[in-house]
Tab-separated table of N, CA and C in Angstrom:
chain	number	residue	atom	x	y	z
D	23	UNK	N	-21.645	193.593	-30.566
D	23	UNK	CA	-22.872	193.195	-29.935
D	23	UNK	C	-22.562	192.334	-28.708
D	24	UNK	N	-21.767	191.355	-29.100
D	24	UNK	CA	-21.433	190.415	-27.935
D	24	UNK	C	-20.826	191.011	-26.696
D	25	UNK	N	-19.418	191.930	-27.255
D	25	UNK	CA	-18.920	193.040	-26.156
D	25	UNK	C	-19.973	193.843	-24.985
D	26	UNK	N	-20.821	194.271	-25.754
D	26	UNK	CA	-22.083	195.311	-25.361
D	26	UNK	C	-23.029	194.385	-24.579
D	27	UNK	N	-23.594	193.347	-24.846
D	27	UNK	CA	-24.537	192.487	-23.873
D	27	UNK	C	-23.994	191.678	-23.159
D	28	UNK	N	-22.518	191.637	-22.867
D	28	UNK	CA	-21.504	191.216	-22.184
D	28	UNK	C	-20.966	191.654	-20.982
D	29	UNK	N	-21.185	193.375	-21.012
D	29	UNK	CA	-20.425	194.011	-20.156
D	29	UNK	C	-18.937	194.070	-20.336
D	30	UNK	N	-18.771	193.582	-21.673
D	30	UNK	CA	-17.430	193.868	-22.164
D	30	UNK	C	-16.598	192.799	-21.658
D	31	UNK	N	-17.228	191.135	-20.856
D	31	UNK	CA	-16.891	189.987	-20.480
D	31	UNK	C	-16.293	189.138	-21.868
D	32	UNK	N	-17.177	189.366	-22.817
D	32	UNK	CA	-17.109	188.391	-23.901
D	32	UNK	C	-17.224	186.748	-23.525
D	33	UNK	N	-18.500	186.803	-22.539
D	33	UNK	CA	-18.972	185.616	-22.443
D	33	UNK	C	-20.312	184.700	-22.002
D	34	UNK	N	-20.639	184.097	-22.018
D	34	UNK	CA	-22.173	183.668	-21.663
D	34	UNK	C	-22.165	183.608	-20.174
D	35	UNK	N	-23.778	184.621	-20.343
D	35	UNK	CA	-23.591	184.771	-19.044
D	35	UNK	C	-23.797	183.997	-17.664
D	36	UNK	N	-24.475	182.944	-17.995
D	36	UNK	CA	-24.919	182.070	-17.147
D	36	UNK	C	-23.445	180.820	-16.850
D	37	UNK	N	-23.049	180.253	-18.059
D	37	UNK	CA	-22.019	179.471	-17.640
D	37	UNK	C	-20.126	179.769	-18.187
D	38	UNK	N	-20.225	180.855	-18.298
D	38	UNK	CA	-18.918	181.690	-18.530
D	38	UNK	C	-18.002	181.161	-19.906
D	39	UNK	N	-18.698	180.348	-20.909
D	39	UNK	CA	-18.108	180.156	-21.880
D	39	UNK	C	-17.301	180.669	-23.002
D	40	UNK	N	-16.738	181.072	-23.712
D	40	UNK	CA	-15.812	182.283	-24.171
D	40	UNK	C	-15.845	182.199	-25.407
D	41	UNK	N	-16.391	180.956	-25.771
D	41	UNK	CA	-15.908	180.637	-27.509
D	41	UNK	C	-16.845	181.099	-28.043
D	42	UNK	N	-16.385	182.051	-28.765
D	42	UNK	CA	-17.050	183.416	-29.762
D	42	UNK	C	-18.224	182.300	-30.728
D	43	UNK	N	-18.163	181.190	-30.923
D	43	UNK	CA	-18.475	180.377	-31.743
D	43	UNK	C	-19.751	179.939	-31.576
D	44	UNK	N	-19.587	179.992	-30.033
D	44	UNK	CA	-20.933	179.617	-28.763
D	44	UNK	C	-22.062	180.521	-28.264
D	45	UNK	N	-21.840	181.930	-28.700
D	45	UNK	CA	-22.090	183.118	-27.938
D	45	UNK	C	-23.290	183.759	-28.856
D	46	UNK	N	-24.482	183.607	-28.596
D	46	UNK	CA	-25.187	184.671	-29.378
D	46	UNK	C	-26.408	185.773	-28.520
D	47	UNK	N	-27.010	186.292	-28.751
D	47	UNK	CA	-27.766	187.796	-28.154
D	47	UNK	C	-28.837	186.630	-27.931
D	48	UNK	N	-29.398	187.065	-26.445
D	48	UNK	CA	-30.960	185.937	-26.130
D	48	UNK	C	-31.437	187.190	-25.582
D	49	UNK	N	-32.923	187.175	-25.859
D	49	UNK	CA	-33.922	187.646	-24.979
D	49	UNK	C	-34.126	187.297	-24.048
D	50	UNK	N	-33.857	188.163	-22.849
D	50	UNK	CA	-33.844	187.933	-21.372
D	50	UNK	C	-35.113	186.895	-20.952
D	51	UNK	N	-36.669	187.748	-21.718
D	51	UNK	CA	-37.950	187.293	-21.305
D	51	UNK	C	-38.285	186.304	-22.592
D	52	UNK	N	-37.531	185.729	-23.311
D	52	UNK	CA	-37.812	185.048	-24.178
D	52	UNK	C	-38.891	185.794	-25.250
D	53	UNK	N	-39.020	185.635	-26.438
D	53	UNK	CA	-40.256	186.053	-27.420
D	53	UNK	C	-39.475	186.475	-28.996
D	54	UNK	N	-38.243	185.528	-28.795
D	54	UNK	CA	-37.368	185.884	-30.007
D	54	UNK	C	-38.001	185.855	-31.627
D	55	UNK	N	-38.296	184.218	-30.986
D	55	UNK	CA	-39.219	184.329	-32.601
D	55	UNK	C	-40.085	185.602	-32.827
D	56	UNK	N	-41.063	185.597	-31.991
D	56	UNK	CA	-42.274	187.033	-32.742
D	56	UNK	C	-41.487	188.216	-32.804
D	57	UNK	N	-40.405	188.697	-32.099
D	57	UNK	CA	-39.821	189.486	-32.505
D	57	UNK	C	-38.781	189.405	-33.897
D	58	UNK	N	-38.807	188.617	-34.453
D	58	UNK	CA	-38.065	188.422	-35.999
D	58	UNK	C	-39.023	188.607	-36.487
D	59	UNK	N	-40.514	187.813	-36.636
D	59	UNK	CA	-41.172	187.986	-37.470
D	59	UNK	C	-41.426	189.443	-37.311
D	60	UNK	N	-41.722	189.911	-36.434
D	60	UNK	CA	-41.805	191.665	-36.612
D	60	UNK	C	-40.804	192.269	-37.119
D	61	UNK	N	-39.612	192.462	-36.860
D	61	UNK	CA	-38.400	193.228	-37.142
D	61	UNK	C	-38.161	192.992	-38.237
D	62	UNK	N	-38.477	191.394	-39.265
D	62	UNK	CA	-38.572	191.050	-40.711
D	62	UNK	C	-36.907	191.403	-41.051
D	63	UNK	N	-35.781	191.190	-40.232
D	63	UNK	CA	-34.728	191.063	-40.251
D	63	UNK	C	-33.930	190.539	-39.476
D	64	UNK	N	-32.220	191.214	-39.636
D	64	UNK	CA	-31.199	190.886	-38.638
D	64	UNK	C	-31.689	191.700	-37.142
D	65	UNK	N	-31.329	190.486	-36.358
D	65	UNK	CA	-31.508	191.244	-34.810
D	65	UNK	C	-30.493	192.087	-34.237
D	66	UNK	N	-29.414	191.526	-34.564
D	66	UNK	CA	-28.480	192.454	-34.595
D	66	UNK	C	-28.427	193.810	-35.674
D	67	UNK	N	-28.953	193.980	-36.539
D	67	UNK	CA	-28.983	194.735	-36.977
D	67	UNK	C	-30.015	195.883	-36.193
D	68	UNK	N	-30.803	195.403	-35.832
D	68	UNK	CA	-31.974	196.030	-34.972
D	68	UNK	C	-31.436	196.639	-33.800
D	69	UNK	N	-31.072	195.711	-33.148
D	69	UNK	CA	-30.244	196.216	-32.106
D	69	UNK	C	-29.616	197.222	-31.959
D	70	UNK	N	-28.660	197.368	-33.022
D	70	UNK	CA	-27.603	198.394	-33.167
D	70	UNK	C	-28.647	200.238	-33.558
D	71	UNK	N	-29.751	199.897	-34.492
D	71	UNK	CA	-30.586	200.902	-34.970
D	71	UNK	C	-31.274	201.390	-33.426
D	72	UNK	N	-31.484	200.444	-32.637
D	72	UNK	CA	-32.199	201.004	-31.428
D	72	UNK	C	-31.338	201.266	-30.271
D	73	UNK	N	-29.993	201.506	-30.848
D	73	UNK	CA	-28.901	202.092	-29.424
D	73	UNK	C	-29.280	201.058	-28.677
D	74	UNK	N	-28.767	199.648	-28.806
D	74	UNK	CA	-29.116	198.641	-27.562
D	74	UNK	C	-29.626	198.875	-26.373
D	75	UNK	N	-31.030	198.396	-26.899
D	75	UNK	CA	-32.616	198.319	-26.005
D	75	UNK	C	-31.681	197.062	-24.323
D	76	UNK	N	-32.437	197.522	-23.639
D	76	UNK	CA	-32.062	196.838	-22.554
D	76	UNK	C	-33.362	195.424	-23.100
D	77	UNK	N	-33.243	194.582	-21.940
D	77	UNK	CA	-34.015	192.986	-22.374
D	77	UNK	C	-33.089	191.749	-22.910
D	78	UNK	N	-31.576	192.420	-23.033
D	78	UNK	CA	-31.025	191.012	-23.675
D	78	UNK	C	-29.916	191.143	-23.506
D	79	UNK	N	-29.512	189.663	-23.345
D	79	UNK	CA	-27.956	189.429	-22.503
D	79	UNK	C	-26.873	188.276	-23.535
D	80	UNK	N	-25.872	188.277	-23.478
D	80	UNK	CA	-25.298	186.865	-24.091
D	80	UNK	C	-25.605	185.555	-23.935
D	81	UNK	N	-25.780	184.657	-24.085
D	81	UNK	CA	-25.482	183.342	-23.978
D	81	UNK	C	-25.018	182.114	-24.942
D	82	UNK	N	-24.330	180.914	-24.256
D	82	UNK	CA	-24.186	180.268	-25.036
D	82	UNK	C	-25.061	179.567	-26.179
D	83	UNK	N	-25.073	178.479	-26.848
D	83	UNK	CA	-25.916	177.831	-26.998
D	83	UNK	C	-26.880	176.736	-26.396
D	84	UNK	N	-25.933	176.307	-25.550
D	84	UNK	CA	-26.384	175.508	-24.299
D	84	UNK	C	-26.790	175.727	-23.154
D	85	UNK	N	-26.916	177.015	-23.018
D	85	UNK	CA	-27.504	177.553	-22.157
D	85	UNK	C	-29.043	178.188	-22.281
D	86	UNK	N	-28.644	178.484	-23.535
D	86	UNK	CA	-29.919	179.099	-24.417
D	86	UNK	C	-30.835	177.869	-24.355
D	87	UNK	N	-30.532	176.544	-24.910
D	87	UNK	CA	-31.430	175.653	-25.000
D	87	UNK	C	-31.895	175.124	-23.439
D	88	UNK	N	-31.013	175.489	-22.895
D	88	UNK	CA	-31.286	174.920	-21.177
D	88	UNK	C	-32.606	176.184	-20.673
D	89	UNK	N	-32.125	177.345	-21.268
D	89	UNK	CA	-33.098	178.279	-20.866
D	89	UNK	C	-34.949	178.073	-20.982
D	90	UNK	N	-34.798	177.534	-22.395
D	90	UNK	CA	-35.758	177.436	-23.620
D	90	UNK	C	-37.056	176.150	-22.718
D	91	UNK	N	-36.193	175.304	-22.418
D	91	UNK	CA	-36.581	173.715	-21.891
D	91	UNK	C	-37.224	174.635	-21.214
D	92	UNK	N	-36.869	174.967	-19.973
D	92	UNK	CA	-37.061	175.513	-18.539
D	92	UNK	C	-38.644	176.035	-18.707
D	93	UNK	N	-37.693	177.556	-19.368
D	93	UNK	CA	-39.428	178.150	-19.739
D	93	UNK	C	-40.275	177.859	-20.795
D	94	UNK	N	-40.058	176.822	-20.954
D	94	UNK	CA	-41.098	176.192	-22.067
D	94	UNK	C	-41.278	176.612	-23.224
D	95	UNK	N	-40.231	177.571	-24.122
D	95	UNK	CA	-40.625	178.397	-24.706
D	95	UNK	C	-40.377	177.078	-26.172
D	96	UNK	N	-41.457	178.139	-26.959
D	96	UNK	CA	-41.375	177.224	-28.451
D	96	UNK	C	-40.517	177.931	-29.223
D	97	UNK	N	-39.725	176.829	-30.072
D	97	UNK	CA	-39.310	177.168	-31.165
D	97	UNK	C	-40.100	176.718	-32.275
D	98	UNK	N	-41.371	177.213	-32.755
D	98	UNK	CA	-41.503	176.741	-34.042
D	98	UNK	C	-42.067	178.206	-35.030
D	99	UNK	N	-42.254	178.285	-35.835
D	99	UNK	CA	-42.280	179.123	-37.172
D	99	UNK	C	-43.942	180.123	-36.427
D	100	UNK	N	-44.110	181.178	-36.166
D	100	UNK	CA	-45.616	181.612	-36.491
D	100	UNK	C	-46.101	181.690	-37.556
D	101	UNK	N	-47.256	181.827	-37.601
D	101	UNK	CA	-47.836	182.032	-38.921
D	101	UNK	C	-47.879	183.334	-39.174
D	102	UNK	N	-48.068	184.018	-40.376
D	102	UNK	CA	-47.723	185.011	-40.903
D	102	UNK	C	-49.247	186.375	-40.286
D	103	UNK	N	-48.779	187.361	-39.906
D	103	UNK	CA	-49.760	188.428	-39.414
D	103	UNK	C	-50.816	188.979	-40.250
């Protein structure tokens, strides 16, 4: 997964970090949460079932949260559909 939204870099894409440890799949346009609660699983698992959908790139974690601030996006739980 990481290889594949990488470009085969194996790294975040915004601040070039490498440590596999740091690195997870972000939604380009943000909307991660409602998309779990829909998918009602692994995203990566999803991913892989949908021949990796374009919309999402690597990043670190700190980048992710730098992202998050920016666009204001929430992290908290939805309520159930």
């Amino acid at each position: 997964m990481i290889n594949y939204y990488s470009d085969g870099s194996m790294q975040c894409y915004k601040c070039g970090d490498k440590n596999l440890n740091h690195l997870s799949v972000d939604h380009i346009d943000g909307g991660g949460h409602k998309q779990k609660r829909k998918i009602k699983g692994s995203i990566y698992i999803w991913l892989k079932k949908e021949e990796f959908p374009i919309g999402y790139q690597i990043l670190c974690m700190n980048c992710q949260t730098i992202k998050k601030r920016k666009n204001n996006e929430q992290n908290k739980t939805l309520p159930p559909s």
